[in-house]
Short mmCIF file of N, CA and C and ligand atoms in Angstrom, two decimals:
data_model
loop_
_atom_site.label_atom_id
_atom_site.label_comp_id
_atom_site.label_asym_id
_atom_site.label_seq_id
_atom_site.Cartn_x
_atom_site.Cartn_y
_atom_site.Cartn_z
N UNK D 211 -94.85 -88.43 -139.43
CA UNK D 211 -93.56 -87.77 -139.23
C UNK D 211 -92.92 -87.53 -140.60
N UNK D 212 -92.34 -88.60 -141.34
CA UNK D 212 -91.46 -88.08 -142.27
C UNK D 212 -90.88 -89.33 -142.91
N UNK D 213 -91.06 -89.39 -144.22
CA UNK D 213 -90.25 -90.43 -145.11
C UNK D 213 -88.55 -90.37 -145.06
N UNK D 214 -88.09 -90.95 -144.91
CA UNK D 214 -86.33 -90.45 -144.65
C UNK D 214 -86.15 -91.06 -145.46
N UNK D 215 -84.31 -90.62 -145.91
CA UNK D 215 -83.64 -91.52 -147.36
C UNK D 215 -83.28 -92.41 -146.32
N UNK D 216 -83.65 -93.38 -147.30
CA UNK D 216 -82.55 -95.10 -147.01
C UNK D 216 -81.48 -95.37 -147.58
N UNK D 217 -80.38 -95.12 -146.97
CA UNK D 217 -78.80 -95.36 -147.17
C UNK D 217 -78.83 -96.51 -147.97
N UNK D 218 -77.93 -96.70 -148.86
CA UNK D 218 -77.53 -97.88 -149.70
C UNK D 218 -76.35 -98.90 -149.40
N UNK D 219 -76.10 -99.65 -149.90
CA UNK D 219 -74.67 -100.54 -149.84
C UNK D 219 -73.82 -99.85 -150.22
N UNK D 220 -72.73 -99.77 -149.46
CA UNK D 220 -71.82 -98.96 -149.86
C UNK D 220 -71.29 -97.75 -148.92
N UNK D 221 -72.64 -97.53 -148.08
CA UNK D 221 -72.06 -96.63 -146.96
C UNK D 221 -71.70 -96.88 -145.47
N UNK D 222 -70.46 -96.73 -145.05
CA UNK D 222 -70.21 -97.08 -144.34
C UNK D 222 -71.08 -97.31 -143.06
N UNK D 223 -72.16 -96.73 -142.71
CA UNK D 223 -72.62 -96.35 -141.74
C UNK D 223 -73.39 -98.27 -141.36
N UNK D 224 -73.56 -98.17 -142.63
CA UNK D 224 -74.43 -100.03 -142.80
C UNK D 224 -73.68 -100.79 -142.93
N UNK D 225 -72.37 -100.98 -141.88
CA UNK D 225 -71.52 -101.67 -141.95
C UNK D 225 -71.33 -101.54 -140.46
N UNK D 226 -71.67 -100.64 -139.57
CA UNK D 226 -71.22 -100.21 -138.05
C UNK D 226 -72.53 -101.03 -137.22
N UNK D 227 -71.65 -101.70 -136.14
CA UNK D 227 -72.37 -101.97 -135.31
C UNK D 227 -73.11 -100.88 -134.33
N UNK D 228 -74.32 -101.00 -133.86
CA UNK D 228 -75.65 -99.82 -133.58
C UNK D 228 -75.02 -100.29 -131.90
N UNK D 229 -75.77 -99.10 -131.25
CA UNK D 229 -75.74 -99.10 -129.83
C UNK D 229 -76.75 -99.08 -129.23
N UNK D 230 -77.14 -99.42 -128.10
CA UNK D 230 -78.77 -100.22 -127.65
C UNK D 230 -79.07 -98.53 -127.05
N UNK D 231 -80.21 -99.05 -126.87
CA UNK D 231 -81.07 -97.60 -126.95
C UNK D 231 -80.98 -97.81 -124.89
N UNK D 232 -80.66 -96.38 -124.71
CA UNK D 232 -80.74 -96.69 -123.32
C UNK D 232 -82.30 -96.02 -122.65
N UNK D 233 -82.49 -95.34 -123.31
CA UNK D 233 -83.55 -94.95 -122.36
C UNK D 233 -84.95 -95.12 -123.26
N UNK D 234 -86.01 -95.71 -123.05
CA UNK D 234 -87.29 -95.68 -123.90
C UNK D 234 -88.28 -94.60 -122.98
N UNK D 235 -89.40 -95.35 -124.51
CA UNK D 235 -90.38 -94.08 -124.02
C UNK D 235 -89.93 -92.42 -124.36
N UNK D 236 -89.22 -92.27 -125.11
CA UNK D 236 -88.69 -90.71 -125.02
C UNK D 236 -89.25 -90.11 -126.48
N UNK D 237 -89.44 -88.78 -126.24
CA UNK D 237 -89.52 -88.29 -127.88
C UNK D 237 -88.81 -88.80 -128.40
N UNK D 238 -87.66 -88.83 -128.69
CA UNK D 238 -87.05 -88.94 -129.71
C UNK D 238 -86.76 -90.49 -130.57
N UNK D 239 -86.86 -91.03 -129.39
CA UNK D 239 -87.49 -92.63 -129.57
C UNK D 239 -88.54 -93.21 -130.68
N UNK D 240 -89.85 -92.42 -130.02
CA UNK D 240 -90.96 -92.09 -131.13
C UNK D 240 -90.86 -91.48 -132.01
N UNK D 241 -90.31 -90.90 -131.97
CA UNK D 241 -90.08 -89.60 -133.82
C UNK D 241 -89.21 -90.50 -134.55
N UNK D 242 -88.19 -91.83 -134.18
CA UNK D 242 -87.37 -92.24 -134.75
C UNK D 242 -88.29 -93.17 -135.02
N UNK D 243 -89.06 -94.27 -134.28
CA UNK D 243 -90.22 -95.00 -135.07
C UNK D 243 -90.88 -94.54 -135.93
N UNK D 244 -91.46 -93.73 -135.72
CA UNK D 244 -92.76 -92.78 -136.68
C UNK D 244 -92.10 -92.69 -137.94
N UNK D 245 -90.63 -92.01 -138.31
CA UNK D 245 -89.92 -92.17 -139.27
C UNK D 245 -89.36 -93.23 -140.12
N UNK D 246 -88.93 -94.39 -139.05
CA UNK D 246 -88.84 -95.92 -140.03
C UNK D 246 -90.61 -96.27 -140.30
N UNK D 247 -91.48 -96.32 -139.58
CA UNK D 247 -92.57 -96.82 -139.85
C UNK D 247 -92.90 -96.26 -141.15
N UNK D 248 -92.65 -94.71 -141.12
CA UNK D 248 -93.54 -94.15 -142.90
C UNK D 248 -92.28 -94.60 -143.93
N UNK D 249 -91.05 -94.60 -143.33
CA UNK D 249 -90.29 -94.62 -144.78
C UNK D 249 -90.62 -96.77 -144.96
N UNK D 250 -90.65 -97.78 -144.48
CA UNK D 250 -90.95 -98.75 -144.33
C UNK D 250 -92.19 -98.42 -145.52
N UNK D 251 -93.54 -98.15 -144.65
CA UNK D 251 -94.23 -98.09 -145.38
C UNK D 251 -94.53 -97.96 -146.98
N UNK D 252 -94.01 -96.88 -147.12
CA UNK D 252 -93.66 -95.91 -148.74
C UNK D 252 -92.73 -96.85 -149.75
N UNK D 253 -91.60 -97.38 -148.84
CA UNK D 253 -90.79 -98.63 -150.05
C UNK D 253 -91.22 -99.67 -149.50
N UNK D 254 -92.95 -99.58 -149.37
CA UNK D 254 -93.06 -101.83 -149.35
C UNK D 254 -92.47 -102.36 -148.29
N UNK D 255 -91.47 -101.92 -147.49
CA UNK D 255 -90.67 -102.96 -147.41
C UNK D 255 -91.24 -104.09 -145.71
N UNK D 256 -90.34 -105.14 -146.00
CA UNK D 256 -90.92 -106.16 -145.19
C UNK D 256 -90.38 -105.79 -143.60
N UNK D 257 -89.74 -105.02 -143.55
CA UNK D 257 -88.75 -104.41 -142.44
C UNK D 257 -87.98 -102.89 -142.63
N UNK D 258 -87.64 -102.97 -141.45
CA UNK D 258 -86.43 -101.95 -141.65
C UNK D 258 -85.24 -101.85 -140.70
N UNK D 259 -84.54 -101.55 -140.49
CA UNK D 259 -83.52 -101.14 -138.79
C UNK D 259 -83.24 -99.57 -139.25
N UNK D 260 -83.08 -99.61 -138.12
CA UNK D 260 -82.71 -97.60 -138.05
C UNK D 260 -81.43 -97.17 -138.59
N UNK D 261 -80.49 -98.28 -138.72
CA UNK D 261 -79.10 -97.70 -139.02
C UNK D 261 -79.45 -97.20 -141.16
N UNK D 262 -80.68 -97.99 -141.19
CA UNK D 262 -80.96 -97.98 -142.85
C UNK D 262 -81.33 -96.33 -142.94
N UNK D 263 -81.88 -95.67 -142.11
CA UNK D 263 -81.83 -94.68 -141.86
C UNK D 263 -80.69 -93.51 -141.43
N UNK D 264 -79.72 -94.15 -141.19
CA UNK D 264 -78.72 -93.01 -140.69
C UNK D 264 -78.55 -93.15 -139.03
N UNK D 265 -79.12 -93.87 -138.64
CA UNK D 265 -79.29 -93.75 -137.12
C UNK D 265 -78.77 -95.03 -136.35
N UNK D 266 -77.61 -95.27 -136.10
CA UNK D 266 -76.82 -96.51 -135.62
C UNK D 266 -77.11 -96.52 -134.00
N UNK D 267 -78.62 -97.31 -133.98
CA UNK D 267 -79.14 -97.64 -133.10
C UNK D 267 -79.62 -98.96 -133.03
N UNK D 268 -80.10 -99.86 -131.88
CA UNK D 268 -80.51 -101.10 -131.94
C UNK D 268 -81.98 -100.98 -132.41
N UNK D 269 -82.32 -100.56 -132.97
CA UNK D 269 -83.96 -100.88 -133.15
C UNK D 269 -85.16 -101.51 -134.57
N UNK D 270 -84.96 -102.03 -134.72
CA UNK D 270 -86.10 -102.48 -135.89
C UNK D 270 -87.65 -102.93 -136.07
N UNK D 271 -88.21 -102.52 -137.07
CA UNK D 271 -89.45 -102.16 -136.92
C UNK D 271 -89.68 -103.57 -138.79
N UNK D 272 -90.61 -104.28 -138.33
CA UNK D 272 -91.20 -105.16 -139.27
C UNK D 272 -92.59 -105.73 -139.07
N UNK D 273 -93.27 -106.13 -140.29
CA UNK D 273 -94.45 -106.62 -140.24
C UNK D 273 -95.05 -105.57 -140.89
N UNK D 274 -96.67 -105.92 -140.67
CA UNK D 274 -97.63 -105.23 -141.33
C UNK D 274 -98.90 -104.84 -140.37
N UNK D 275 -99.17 -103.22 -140.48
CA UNK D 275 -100.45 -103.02 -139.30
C UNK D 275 -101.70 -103.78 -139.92
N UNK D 276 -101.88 -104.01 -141.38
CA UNK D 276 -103.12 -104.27 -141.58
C UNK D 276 -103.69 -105.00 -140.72
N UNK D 277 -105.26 -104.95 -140.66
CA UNK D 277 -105.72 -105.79 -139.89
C UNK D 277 -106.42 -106.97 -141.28
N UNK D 278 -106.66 -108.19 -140.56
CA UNK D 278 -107.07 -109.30 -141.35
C UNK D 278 -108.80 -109.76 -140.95
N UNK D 279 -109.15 -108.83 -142.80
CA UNK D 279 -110.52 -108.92 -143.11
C UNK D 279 -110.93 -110.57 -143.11
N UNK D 280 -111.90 -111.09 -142.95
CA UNK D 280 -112.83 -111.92 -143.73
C UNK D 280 -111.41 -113.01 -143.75
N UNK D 281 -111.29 -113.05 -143.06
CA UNK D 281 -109.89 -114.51 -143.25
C UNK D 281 -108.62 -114.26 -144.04
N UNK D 282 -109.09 -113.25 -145.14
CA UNK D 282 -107.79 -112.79 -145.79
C UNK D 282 -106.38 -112.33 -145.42
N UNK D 283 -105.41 -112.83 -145.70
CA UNK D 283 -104.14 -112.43 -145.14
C UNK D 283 -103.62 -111.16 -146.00
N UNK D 284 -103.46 -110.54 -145.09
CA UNK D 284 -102.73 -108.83 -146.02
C UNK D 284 -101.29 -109.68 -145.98
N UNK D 285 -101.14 -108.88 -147.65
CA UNK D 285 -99.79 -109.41 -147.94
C UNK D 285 -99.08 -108.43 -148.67
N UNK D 286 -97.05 -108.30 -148.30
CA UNK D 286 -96.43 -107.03 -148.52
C UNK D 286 -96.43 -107.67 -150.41
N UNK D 287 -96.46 -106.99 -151.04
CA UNK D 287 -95.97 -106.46 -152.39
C UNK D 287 -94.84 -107.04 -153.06
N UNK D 288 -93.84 -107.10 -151.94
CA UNK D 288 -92.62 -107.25 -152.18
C UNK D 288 -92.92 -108.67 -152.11
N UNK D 289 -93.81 -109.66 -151.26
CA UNK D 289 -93.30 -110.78 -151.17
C UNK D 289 -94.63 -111.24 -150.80
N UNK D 290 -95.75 -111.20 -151.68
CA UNK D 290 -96.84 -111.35 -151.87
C UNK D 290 -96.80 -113.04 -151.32
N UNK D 291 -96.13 -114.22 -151.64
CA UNK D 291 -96.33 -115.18 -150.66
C UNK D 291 -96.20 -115.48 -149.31
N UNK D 292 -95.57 -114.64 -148.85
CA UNK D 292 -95.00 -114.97 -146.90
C UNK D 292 -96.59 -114.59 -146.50
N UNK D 293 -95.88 -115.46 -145.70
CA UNK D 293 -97.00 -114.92 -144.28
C UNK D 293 -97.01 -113.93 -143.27
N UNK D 294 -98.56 -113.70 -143.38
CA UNK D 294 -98.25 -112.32 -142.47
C UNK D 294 -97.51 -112.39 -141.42
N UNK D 295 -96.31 -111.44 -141.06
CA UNK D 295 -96.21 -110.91 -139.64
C UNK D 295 -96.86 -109.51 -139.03
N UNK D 296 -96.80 -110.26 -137.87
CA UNK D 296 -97.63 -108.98 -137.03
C UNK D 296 -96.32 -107.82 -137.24
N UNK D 297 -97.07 -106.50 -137.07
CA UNK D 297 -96.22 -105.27 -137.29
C UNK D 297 -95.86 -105.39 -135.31
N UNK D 298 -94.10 -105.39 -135.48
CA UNK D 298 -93.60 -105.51 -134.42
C UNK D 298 -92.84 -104.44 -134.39
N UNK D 299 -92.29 -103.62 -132.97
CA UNK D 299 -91.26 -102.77 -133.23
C UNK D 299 -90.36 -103.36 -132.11
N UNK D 300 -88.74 -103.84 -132.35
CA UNK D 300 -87.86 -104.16 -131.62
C UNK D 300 -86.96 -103.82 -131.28
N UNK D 301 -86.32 -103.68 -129.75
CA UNK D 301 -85.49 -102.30 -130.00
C UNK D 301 -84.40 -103.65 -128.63
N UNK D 302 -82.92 -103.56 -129.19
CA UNK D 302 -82.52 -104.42 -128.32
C UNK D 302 -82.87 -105.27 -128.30
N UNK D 303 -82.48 -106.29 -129.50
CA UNK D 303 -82.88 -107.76 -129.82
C UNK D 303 -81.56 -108.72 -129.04
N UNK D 304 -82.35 -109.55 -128.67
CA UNK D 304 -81.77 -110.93 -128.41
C UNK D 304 -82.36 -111.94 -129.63
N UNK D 305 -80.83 -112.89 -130.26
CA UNK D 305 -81.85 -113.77 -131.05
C UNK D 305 -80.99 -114.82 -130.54
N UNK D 306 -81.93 -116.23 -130.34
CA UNK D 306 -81.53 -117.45 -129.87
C UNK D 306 -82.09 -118.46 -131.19
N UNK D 307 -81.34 -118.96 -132.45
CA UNK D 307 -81.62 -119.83 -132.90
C UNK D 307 -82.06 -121.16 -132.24
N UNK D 308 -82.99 -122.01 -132.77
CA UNK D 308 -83.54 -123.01 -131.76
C UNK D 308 -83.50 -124.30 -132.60
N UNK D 309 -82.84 -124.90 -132.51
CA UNK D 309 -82.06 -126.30 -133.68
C UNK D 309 -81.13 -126.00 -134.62
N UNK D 310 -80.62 -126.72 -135.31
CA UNK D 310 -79.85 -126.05 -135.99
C UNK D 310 -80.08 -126.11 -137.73
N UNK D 311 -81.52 -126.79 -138.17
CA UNK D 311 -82.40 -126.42 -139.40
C UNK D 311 -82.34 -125.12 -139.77
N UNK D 312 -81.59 -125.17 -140.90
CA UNK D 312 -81.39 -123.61 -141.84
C UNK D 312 -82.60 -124.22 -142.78
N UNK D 313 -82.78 -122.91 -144.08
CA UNK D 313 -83.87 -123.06 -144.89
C UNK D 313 -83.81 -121.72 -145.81
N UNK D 314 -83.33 -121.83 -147.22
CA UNK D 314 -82.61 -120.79 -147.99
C UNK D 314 -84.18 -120.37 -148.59
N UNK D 315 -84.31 -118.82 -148.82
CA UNK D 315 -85.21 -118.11 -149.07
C UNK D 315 -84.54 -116.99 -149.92
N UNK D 316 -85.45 -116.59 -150.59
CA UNK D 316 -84.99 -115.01 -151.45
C UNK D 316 -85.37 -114.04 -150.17
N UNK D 317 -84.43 -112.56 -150.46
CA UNK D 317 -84.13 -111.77 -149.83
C UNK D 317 -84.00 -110.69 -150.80
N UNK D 318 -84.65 -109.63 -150.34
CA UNK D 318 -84.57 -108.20 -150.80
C UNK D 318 -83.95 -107.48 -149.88
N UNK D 319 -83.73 -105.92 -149.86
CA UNK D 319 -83.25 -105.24 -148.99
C UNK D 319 -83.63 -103.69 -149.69
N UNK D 320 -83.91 -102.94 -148.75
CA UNK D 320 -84.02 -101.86 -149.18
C UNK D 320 -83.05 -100.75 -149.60
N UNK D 321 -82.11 -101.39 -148.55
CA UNK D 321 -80.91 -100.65 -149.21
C UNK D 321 -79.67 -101.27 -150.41
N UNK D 322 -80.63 -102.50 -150.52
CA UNK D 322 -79.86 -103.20 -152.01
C UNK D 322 -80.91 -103.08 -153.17
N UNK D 323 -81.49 -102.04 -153.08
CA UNK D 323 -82.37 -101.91 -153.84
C UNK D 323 -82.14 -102.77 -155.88
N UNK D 324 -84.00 -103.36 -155.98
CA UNK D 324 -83.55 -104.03 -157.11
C UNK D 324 -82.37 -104.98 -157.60
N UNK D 325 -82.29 -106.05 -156.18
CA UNK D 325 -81.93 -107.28 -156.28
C UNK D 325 -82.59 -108.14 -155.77
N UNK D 326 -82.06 -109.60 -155.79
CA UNK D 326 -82.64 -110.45 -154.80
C UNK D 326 -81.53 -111.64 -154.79
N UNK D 327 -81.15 -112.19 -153.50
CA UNK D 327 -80.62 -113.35 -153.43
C UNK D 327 -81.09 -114.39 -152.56
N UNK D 328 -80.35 -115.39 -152.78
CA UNK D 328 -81.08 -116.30 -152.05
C UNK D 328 -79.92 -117.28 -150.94
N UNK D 329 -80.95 -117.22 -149.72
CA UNK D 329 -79.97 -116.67 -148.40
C UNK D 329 -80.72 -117.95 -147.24
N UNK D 330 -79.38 -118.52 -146.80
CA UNK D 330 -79.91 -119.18 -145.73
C UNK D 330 -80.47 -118.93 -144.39
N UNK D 331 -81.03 -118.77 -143.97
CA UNK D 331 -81.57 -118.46 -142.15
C UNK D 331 -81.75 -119.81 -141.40
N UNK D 332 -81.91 -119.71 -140.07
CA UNK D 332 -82.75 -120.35 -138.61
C UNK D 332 -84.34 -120.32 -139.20
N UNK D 333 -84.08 -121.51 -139.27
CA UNK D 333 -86.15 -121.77 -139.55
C UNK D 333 -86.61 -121.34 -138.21
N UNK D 334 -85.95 -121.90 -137.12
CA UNK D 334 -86.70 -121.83 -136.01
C UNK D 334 -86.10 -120.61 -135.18
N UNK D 335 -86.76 -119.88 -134.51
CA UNK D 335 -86.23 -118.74 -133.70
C UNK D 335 -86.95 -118.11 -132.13
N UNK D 336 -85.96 -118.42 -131.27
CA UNK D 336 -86.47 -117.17 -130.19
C UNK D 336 -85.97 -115.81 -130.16
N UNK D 337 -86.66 -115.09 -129.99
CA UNK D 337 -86.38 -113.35 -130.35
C UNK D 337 -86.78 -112.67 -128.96
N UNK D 338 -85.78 -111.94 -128.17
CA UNK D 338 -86.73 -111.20 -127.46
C UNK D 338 -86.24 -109.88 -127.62
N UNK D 339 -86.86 -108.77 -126.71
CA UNK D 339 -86.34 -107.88 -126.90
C UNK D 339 -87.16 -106.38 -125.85
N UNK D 340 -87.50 -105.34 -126.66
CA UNK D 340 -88.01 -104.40 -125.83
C UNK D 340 -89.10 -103.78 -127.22
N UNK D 341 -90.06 -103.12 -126.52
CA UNK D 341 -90.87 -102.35 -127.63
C UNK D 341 -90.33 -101.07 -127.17
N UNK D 342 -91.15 -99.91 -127.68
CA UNK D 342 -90.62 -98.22 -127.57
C UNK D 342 -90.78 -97.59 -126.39
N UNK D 343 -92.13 -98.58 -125.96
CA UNK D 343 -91.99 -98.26 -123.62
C UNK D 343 -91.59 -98.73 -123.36
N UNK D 344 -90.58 -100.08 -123.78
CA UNK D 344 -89.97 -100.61 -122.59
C UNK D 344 -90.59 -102.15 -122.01
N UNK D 345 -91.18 -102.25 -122.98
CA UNK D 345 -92.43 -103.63 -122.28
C UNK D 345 -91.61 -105.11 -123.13
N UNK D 346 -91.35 -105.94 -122.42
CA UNK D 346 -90.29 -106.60 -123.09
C UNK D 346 -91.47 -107.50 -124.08
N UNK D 347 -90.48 -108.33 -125.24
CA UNK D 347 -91.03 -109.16 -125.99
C UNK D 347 -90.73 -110.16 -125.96
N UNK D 348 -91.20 -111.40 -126.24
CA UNK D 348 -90.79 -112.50 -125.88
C UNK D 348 -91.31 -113.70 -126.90
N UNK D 349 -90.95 -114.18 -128.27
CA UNK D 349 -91.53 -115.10 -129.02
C UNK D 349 -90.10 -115.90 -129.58
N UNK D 350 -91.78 -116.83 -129.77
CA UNK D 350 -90.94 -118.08 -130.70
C UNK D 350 -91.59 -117.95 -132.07
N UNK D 351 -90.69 -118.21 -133.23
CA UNK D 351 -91.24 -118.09 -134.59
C UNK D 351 -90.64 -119.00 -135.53
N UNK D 352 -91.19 -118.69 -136.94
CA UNK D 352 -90.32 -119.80 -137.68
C UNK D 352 -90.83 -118.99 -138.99
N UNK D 353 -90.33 -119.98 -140.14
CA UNK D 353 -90.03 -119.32 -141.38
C UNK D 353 -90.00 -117.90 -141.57
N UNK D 354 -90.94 -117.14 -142.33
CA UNK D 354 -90.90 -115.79 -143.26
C UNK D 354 -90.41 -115.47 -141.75
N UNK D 355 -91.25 -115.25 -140.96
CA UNK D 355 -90.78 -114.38 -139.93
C UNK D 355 -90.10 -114.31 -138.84
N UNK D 356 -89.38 -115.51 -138.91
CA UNK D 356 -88.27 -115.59 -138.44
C UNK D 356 -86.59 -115.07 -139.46
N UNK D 357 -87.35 -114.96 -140.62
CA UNK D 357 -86.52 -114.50 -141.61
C UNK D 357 -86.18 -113.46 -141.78
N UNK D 358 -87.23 -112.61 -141.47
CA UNK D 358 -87.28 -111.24 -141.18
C UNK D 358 -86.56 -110.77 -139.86
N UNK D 359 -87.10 -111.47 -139.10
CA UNK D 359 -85.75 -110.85 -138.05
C UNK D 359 -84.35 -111.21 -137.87
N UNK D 360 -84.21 -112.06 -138.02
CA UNK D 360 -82.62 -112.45 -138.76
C UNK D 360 -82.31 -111.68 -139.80
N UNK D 361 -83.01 -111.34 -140.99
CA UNK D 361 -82.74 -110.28 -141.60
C UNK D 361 -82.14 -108.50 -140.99
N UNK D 362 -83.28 -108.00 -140.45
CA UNK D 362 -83.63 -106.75 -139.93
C UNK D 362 -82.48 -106.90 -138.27
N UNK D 363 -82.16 -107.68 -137.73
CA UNK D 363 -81.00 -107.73 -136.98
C UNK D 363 -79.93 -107.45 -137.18
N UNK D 364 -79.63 -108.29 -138.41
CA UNK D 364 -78.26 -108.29 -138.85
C UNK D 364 -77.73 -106.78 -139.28
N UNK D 365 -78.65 -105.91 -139.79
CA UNK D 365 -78.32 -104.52 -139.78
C UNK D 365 -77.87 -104.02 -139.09
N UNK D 366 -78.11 -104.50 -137.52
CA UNK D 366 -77.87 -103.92 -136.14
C UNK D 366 -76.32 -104.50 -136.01
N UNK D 367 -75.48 -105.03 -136.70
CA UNK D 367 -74.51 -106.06 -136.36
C UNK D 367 -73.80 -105.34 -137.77
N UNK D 368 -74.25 -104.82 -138.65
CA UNK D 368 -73.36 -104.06 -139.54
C UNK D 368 -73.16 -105.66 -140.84
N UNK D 369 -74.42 -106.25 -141.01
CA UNK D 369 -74.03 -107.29 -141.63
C UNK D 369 -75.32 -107.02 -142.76
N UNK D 370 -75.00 -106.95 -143.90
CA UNK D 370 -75.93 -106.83 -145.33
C UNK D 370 -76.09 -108.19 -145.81
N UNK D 371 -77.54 -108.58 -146.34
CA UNK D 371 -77.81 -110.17 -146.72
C UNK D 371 -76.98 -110.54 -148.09
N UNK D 372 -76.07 -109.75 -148.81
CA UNK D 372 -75.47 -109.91 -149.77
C UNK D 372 -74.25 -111.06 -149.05
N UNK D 373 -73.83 -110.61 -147.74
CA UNK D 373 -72.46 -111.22 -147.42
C UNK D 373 -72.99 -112.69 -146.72
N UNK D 374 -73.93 -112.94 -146.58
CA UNK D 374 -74.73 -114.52 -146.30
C UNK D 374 -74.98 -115.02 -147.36
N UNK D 375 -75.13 -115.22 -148.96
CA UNK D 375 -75.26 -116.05 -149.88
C UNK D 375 -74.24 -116.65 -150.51
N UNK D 376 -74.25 -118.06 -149.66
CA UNK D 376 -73.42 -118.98 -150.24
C UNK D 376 -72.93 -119.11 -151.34
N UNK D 377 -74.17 -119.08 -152.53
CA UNK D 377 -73.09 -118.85 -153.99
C UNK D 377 -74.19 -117.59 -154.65
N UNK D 378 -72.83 -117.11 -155.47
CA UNK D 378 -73.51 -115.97 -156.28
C UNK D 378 -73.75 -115.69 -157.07
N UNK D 379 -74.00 -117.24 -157.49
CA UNK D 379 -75.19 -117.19 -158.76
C UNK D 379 -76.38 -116.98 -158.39
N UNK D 380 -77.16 -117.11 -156.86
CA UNK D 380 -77.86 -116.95 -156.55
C UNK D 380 -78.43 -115.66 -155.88
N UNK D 381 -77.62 -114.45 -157.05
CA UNK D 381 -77.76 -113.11 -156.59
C UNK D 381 -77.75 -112.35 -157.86
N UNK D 382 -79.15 -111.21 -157.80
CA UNK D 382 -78.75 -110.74 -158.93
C UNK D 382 -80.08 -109.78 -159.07
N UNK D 383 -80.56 -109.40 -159.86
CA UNK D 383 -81.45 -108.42 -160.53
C UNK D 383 -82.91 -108.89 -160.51
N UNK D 384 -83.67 -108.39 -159.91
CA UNK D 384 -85.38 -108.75 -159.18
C UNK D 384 -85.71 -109.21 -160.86
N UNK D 385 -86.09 -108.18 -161.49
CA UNK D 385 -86.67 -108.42 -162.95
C UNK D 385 -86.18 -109.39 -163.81
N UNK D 386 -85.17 -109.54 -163.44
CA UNK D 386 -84.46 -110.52 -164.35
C UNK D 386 -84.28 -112.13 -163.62
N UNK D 387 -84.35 -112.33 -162.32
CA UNK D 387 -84.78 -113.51 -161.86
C UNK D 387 -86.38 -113.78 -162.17
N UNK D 388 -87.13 -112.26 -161.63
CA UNK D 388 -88.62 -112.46 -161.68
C UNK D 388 -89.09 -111.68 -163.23
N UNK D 389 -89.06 -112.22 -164.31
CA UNK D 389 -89.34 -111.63 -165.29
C UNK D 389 -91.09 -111.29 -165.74
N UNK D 390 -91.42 -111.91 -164.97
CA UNK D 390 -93.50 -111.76 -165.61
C UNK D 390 -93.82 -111.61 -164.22
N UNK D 391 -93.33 -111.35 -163.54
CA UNK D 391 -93.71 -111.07 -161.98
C UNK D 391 -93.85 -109.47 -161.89
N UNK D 392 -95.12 -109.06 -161.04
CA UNK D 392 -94.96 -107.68 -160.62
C UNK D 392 -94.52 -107.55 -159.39
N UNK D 393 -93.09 -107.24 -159.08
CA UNK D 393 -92.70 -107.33 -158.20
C UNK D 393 -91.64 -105.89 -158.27
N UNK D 394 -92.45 -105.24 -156.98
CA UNK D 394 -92.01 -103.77 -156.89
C UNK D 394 -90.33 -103.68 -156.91
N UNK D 395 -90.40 -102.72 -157.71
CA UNK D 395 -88.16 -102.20 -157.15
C UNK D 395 -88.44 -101.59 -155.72
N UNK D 396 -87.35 -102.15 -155.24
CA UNK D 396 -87.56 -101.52 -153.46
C UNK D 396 -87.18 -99.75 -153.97
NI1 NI F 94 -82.38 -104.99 -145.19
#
């Protein structure tokens, strides 16, 4: 389909709470995946939500299609240590934290392009939700990828990972936290 621009901090639109998708299965449904999936793709990134797109809808799309050769774990660029998540698409999330164990991690964003802070989440998580037919989802997860959807939610809620870091010294410039690291600018 089509690489789309990814809105930045600063525009209002990534500040508005999204509205749940009422009807699946529809063109336009799919043309709106197909579009986060390539622009996702193209900036690395570990996720996306649609509002990063312009489109203040409930839906987010994360993980990775690779498939896993020979035991090897495909790993994003951006964050060459996490563990793989499966490439999920979620549309109308429910999230149920499950204890109350937080666990502070660095965080990128695509639309904070070329930063990183470091941000508390739910280690532990139930997530459910809907895919693009309509077929509901239903998991339990923990760390990276539970991070990721706590991440990629909060878009849906008009909430940027800048306004979750406790202190802000622990926010600032990818290259300059990661100086001998190749670690892509989103
Ligand atoms: Ni983001």
């Amino acid at each position: 389909m089509a690489i789309r621009e990814v809105i930045r901090m600063g525009h209002p639109l990534l500040l508005q709470v999204a509205s749940p998708v009422q009807q699946f299965d529809s063109p336009e449904l799919h043309a709106l995946i197909a579009d986060l999936e390539d622009t996702m793709l193209d900036m690395n990134g570990a996720g996306i939500a649609a509002p990063q797109i312009g489109v203040s809808l409930r839906v987010v799309i994360f993980g990775q299609k690779l498939t896993v050769l020979d035991g090897a774990s495909p790993s994003n660029p951006r964050y060459p240590d996490a563990d793989a998540v499966p490439y999920t698409v979620l549309i109308n999330p429910t999230l149920t934290p499950l204890g109350d164990e937080l666990e502070s991690g660095w965080e990128g964003c695509l639309s904070v392009p070329g930063m990183r802070g470091i941000v508390p989440r739910h280690t532990r998580l139930h997530y459910t939700g809907f895919d693009q037919y309509g077929q509901p989802i239903d998991r339990l997860v923990s760390g990276f990828h539970a991070r990721v959807v706590q991440h990629e939610c909060d878009h849906l809620d008009g909430v940027l990972y800048p306004m979750r870091i406790p202190n802000l010294k622990d926010f600032g410039y990818t290259n300059v936290f990661f100086p001998n690291q190749d670690v892509q600018d989103e």
